[in-house]
GROMACS .gro file of C-alpha atoms in nm:
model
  341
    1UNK     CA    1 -13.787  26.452  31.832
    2UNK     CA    2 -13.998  26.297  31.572
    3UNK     CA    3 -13.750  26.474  31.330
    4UNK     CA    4 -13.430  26.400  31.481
    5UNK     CA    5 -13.476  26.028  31.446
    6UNK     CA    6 -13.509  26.031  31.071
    7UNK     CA    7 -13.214  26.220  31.043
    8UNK     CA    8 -13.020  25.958  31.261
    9UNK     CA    9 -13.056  25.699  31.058
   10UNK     CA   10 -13.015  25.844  30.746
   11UNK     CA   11 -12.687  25.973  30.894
   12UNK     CA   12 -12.619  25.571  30.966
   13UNK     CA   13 -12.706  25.436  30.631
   14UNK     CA   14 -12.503  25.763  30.476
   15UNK     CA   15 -12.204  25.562  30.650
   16UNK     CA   16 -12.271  25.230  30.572
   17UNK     CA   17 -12.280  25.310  30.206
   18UNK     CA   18 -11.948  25.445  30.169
   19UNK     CA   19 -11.771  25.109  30.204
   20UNK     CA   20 -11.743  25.000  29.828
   21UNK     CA   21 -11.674  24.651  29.689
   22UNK     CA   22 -11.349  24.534  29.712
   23UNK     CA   23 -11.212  24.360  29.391
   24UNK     CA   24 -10.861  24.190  29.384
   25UNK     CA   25 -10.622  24.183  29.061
   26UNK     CA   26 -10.357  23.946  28.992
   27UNK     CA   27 -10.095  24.163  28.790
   28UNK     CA   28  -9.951  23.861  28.629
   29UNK     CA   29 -10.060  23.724  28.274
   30UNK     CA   30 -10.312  23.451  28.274
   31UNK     CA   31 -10.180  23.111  28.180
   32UNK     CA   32 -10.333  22.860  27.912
   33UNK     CA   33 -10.340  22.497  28.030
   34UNK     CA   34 -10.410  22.220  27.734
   35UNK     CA   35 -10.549  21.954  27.854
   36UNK     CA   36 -10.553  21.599  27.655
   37UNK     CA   37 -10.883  21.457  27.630
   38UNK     CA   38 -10.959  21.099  27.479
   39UNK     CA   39 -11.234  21.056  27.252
   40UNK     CA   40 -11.337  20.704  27.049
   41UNK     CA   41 -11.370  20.764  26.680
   42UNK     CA   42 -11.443  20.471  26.506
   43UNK     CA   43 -11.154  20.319  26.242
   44UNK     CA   44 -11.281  20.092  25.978
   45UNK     CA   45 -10.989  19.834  25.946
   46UNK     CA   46 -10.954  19.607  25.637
   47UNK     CA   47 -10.962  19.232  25.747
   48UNK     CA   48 -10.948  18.988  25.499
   49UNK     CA   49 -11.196  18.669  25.495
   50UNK     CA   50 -11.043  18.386  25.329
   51UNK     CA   51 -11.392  18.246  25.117
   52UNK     CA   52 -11.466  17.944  24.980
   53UNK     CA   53 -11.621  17.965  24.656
   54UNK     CA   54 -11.759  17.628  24.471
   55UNK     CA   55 -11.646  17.602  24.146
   56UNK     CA   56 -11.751  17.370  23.853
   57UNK     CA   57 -11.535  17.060  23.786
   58UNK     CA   58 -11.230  16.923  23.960
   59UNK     CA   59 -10.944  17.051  24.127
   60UNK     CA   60 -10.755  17.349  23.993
   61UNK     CA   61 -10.426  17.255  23.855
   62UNK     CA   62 -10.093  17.409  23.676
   63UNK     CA   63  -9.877  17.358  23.391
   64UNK     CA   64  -9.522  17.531  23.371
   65UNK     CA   65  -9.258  17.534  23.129
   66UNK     CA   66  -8.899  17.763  23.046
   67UNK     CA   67  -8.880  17.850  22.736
   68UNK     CA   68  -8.540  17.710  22.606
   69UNK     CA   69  -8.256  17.935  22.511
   70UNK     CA   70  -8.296  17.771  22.141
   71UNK     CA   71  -8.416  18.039  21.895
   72UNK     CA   72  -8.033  18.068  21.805
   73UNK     CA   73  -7.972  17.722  21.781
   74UNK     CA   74  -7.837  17.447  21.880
   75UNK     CA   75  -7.522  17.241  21.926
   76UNK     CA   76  -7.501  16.870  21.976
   77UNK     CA   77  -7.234  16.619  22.051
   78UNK     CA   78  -7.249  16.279  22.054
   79UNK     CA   79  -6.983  16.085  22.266
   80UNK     CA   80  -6.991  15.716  22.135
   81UNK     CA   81  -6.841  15.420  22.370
   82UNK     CA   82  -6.615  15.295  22.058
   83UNK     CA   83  -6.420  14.971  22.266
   84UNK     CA   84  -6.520  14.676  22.094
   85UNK     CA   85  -6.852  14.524  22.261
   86UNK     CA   86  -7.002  14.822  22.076
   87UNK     CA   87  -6.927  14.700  21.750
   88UNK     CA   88  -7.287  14.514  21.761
   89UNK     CA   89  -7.429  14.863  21.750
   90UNK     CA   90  -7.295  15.050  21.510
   91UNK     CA   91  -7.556  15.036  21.275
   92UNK     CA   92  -7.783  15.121  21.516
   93UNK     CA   93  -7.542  15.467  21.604
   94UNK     CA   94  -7.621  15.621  21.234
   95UNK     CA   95  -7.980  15.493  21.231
   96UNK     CA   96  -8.037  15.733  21.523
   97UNK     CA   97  -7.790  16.004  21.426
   98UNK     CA   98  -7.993  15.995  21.145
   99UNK     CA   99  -8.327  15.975  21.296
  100UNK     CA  100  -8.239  16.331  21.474
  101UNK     CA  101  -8.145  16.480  21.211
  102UNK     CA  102  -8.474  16.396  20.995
  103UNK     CA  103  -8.619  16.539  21.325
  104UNK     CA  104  -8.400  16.886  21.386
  105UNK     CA  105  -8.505  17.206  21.189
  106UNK     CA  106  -8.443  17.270  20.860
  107UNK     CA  107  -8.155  17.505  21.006
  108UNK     CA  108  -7.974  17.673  21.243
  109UNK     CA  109  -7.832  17.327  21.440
  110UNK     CA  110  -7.464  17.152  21.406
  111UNK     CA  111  -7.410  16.792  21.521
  112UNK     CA  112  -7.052  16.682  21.619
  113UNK     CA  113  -6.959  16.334  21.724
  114UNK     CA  114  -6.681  16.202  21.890
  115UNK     CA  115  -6.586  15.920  22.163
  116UNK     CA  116  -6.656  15.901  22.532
  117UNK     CA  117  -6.223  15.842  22.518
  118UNK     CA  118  -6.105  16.187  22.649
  119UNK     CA  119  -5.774  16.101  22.439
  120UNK     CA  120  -5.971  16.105  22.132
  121UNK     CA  121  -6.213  16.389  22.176
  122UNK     CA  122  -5.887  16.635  22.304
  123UNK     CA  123  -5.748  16.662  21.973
  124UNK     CA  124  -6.012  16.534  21.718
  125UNK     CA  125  -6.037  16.777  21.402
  126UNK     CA  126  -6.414  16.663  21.238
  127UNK     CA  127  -6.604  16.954  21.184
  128UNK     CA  128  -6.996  16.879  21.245
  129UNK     CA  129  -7.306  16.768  21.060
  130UNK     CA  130  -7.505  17.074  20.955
  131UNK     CA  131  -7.869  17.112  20.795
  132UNK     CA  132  -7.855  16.935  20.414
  133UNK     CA  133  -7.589  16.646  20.538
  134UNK     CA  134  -7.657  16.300  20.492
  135UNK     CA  135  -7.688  15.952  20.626
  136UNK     CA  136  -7.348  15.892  20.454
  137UNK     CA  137  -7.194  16.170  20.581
  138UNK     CA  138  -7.265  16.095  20.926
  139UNK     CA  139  -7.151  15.722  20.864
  140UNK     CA  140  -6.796  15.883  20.756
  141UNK     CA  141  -6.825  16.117  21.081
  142UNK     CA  142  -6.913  15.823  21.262
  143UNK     CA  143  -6.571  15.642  21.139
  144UNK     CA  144  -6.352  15.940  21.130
  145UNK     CA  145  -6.340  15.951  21.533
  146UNK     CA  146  -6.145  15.652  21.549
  147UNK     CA  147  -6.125  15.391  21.807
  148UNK     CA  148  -6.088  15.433  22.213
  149UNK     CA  149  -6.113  15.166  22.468
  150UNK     CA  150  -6.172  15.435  22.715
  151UNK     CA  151  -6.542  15.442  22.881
  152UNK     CA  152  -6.549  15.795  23.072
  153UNK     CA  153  -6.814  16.014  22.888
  154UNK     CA  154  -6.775  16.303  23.154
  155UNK     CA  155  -6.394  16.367  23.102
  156UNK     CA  156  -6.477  16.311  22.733
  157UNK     CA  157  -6.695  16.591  22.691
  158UNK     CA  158  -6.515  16.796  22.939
  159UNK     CA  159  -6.198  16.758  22.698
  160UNK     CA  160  -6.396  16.819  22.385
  161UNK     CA  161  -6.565  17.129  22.503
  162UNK     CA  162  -6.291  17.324  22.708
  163UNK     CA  163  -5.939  17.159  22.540
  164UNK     CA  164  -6.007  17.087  22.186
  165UNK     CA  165  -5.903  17.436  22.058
  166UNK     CA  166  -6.046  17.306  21.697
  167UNK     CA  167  -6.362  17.299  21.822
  168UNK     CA  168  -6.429  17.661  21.945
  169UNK     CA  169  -6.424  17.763  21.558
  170UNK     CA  170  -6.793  17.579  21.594
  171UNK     CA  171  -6.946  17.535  21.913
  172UNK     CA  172  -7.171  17.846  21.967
  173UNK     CA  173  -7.215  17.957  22.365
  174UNK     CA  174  -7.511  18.151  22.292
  175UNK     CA  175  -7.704  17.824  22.152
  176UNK     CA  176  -7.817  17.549  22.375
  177UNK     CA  177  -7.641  17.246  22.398
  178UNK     CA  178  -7.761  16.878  22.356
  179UNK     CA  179  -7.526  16.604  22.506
  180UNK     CA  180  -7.582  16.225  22.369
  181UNK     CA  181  -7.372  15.948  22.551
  182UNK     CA  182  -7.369  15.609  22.378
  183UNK     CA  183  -7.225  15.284  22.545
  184UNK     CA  184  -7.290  14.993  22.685
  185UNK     CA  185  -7.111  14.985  23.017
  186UNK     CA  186  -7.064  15.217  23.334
  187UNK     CA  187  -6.921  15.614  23.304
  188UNK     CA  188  -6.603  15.551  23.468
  189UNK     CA  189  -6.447  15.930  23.452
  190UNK     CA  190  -6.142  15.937  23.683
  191UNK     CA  191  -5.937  16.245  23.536
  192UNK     CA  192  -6.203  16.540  23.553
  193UNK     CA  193  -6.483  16.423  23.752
  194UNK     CA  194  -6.409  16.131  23.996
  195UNK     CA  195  -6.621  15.804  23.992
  196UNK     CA  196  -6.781  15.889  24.334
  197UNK     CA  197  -7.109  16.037  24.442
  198UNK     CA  198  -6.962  16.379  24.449
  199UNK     CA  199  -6.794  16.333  24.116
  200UNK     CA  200  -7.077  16.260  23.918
  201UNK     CA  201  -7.260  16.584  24.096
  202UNK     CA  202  -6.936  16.761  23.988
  203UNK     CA  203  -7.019  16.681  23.617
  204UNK     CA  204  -7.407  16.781  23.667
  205UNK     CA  205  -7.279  17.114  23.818
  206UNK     CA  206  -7.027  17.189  23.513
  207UNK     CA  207  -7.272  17.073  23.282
  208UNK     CA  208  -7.542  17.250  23.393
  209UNK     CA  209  -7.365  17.601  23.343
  210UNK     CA  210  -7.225  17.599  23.016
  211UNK     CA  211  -7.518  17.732  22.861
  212UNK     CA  212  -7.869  17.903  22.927
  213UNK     CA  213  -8.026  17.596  22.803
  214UNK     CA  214  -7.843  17.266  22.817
  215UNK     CA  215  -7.998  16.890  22.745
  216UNK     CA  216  -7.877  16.533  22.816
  217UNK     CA  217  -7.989  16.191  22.692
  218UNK     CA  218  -7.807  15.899  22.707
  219UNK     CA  219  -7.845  15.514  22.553
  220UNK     CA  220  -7.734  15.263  22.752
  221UNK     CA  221  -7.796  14.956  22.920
  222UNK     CA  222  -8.041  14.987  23.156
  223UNK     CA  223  -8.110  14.815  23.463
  224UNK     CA  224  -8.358  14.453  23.427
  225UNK     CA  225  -8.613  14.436  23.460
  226UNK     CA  226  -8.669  14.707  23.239
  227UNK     CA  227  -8.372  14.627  23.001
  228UNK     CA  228  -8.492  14.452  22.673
  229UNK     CA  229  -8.158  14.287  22.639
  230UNK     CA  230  -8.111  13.909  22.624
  231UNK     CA  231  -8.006  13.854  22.979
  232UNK     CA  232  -8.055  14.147  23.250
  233UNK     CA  233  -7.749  14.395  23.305
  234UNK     CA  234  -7.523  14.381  23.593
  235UNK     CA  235  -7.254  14.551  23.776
  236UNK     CA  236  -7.044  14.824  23.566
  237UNK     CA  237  -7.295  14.753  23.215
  238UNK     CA  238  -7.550  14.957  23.335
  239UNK     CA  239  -7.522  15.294  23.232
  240UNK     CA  240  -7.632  15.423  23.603
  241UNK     CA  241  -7.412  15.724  23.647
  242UNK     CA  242  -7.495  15.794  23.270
  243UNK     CA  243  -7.885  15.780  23.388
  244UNK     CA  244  -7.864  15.983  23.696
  245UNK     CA  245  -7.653  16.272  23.478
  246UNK     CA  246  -7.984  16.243  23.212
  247UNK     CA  247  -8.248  16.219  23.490
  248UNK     CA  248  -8.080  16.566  23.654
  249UNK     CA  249  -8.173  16.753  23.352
  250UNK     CA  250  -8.500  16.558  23.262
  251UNK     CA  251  -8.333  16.425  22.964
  252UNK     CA  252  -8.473  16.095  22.788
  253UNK     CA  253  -8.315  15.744  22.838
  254UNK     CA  254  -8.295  15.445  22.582
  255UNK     CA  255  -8.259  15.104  22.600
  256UNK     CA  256  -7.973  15.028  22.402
  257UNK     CA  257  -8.112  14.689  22.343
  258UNK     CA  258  -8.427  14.867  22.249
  259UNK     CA  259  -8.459  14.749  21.859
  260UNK     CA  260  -8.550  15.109  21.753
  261UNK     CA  261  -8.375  15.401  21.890
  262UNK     CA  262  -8.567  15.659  21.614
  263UNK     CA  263  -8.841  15.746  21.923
  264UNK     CA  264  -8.627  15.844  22.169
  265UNK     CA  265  -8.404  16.016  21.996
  266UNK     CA  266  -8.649  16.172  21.798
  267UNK     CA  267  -8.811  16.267  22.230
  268UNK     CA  268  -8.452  16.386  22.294
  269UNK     CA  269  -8.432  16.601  22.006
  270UNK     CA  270  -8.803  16.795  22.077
  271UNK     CA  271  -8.684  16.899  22.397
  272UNK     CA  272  -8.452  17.150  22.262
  273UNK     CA  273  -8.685  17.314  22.026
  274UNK     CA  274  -8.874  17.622  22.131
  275UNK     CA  275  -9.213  17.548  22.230
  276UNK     CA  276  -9.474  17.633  22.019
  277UNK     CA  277  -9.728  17.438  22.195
  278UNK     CA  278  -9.797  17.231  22.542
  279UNK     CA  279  -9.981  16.926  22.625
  280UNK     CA  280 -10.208  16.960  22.882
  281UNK     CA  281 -10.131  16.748  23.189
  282UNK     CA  282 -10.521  16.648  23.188
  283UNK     CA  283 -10.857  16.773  23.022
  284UNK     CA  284 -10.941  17.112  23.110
  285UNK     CA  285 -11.289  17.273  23.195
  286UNK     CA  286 -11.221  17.516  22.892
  287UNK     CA  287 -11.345  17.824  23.002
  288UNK     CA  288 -11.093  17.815  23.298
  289UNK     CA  289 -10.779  17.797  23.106
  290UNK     CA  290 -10.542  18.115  23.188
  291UNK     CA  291 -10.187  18.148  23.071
  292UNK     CA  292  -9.926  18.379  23.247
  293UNK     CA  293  -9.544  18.459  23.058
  294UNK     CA  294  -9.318  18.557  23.361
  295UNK     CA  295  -9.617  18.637  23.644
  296UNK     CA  296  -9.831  18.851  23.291
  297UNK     CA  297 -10.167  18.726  23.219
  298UNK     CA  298 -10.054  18.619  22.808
  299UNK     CA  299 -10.398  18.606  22.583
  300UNK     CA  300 -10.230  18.475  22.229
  301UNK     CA  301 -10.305  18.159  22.240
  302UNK     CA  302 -10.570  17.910  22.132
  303UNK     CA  303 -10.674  17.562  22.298
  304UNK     CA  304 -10.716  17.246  22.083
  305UNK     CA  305 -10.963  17.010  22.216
  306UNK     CA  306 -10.808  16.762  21.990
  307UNK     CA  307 -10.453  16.735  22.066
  308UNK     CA  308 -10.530  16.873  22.457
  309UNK     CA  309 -10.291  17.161  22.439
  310UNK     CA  310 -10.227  17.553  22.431
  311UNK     CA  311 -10.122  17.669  22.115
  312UNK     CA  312  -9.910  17.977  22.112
  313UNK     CA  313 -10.025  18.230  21.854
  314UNK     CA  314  -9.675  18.450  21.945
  315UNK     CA  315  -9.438  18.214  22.096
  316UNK     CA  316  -9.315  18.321  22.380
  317UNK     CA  317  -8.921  18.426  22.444
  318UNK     CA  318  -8.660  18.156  22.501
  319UNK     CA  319  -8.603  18.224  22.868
  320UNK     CA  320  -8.982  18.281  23.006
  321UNK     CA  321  -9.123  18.097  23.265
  322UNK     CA  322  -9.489  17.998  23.108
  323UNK     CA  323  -9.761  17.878  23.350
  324UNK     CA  324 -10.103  17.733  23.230
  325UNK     CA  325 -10.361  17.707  23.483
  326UNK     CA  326 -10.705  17.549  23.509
  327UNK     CA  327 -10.975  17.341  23.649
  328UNK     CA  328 -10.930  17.005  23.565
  329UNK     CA  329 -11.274  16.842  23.363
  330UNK     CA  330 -11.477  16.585  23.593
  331UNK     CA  331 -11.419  16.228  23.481
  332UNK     CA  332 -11.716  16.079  23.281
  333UNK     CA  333 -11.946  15.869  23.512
  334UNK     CA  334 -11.990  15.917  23.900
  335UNK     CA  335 -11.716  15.792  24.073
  336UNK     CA  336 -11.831  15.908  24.424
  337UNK     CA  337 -11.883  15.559  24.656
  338UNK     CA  338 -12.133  15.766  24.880
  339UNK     CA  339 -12.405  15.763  24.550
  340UNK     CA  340 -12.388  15.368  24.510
  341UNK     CA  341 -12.693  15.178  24.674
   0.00000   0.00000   0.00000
């Protein structure tokens, strides 16, 4: 018996361990999931601080110039009110043809003259003063143009410029131009440019696009109390429309009761020359000074404590837009109120 129980339960455990494990398989393919997971990462980003640094000296300031389409040369009219009131002047005419052309170049510039009569300057024939001409010759120019009770400098030029067929054998439009209108009462155009408003920003407009580089001045009465004639101007003797045209292009005015005409002119005539050099607008903190030609930092130049200006070692081309900047030098003294007592 002892026996027999042994054998019974190895006969149980013999069938117990024939179950096996039981393992179940998916006959498909297993599948990849990708799954998006946001992580920080630190960007530097670029910010930028505006700083104030101190500097030495005053405030920072700039000069700018174009450089005038001159280097070819340049043509100049004079239109000359010739009606009789003007008579008193004539002497005064030739003194400051003359004085320009002591002032012009030694070459390379021609100097016509004719009336501010359209009439006149339509068909005149006169070919210009040129470089070795003298005061005598510009006297005879002078009376060659004849005589024209008409005051309208704007059709005038217009007529001399675009109709006188004579005068294209001359007048040069690569060159710049210089305009001079003479006369001692109102422009009163009426054929070209009307007498209105509009009409005298007609003749700016023209004027202003017959050349790269164009310059006006005019000598006329001006209005009192500026005017240094013997009883102020009035009404349709002052050159107004004549002054506005001038003051559009930054041109130079005279008195024409002014005893000497040689400065102005001789202001008139330095516009048109290629600049060499520039007046500072105010004393510069030298070390600051920085030129640029067109938006380029330019280095050949020199500064001349003397005179206050930039001097241009190479000058740069007649079209460039030249910018001087710098830090304007303190005043002498101490001008601040909050350091008095």
């Amino acid at each position: 018996m002892n026996r027999i129980l042994p054998l019974i339960l190895l006969a149980t455990l013999s069938v117990f361990g024939c179950e096996g494990d039981y393992t179940i398989y998916d006959m498909h393919p297993p599948e990849i999931v990708i799954v998006e997971v946001p992580v920080e990462v630190p960007v530097e980003v670029p910010v930028e601080v505006i700083v104030e640094v101190p500097v030495e000296g005053g405030d920072v300031w700039v000069d700018r110039f174009d450089q005038p389409y001159t280097i070819d040369g340049i043509d100049i009219v004079w239109l000359i009110d010739k009606s009789g009131s003007m008579n008193q002047h004539a002497q005064s005419v030739v003194d400051g043809i003359e004085a320009m052309m002591l002032a012009l170049p030694t070459s390379g510039w021609r100097l016509g003259i004719t009336t501010t009569g359209w009439n006149n300057s339509q068909y005149t024939q006169e070919f210009p003063l040129v470089p070795g001409d003298t005061v005598q010759d510009a006297w005879d120019a002078y009376n060659n143009t004849g005589n024209s009770g008409h005051e309208a400098g704007f059709d005038s030029l217009y007529a001399y410029i675009v109709e006188n067929q004579y005068n294209q054998s001359w007048l040069r439009p690569d060159a710049g131009l210089l305009v001079v209108f003479v006369s001692d009462e109102e422009e009163q155009s009426s054929r070209d440019f009307s007498s209105t408003p509009s009409g005298l920003q007609d003749f700016i407009n023209w004027y202003g696009n017959l050349r790269p580089s164009v310059f006006l001045a005019s000598i006329v009465n001006i209005p009192g109390p500026e005017s240094q004639c013997n009883g102020n101007p009035h009404g349709n003797l002052v050159g107004q429309r004549y002054i506005d045209a001038t003051n559009a292009f930054g041109g130079v005015v005279v008195d024409i009761c002014s005893s000497d005409w040689a400065p102005g002119v001789q202001a008139a005539t330095t516009q048109v020359e290629p600049f060499e050099e520039w007046e500072l607008t105010y004393p510069p903190i030298e070390d600051t000074l920085i030129v640029f030609v067109d938006s380029v930092e330019f280095l050949d130049w020199a500064y001349n404590s003397a005179t206050n200006s930039v001097e241009f070692l190479t000058i740069p081309l007649e079209g460039s837009h030249v910018e001087i900047g710098y830090v304007i030098e303190p005043e002498t003294g101490d001008d601040d109120d909050s350091a008095a007592p």
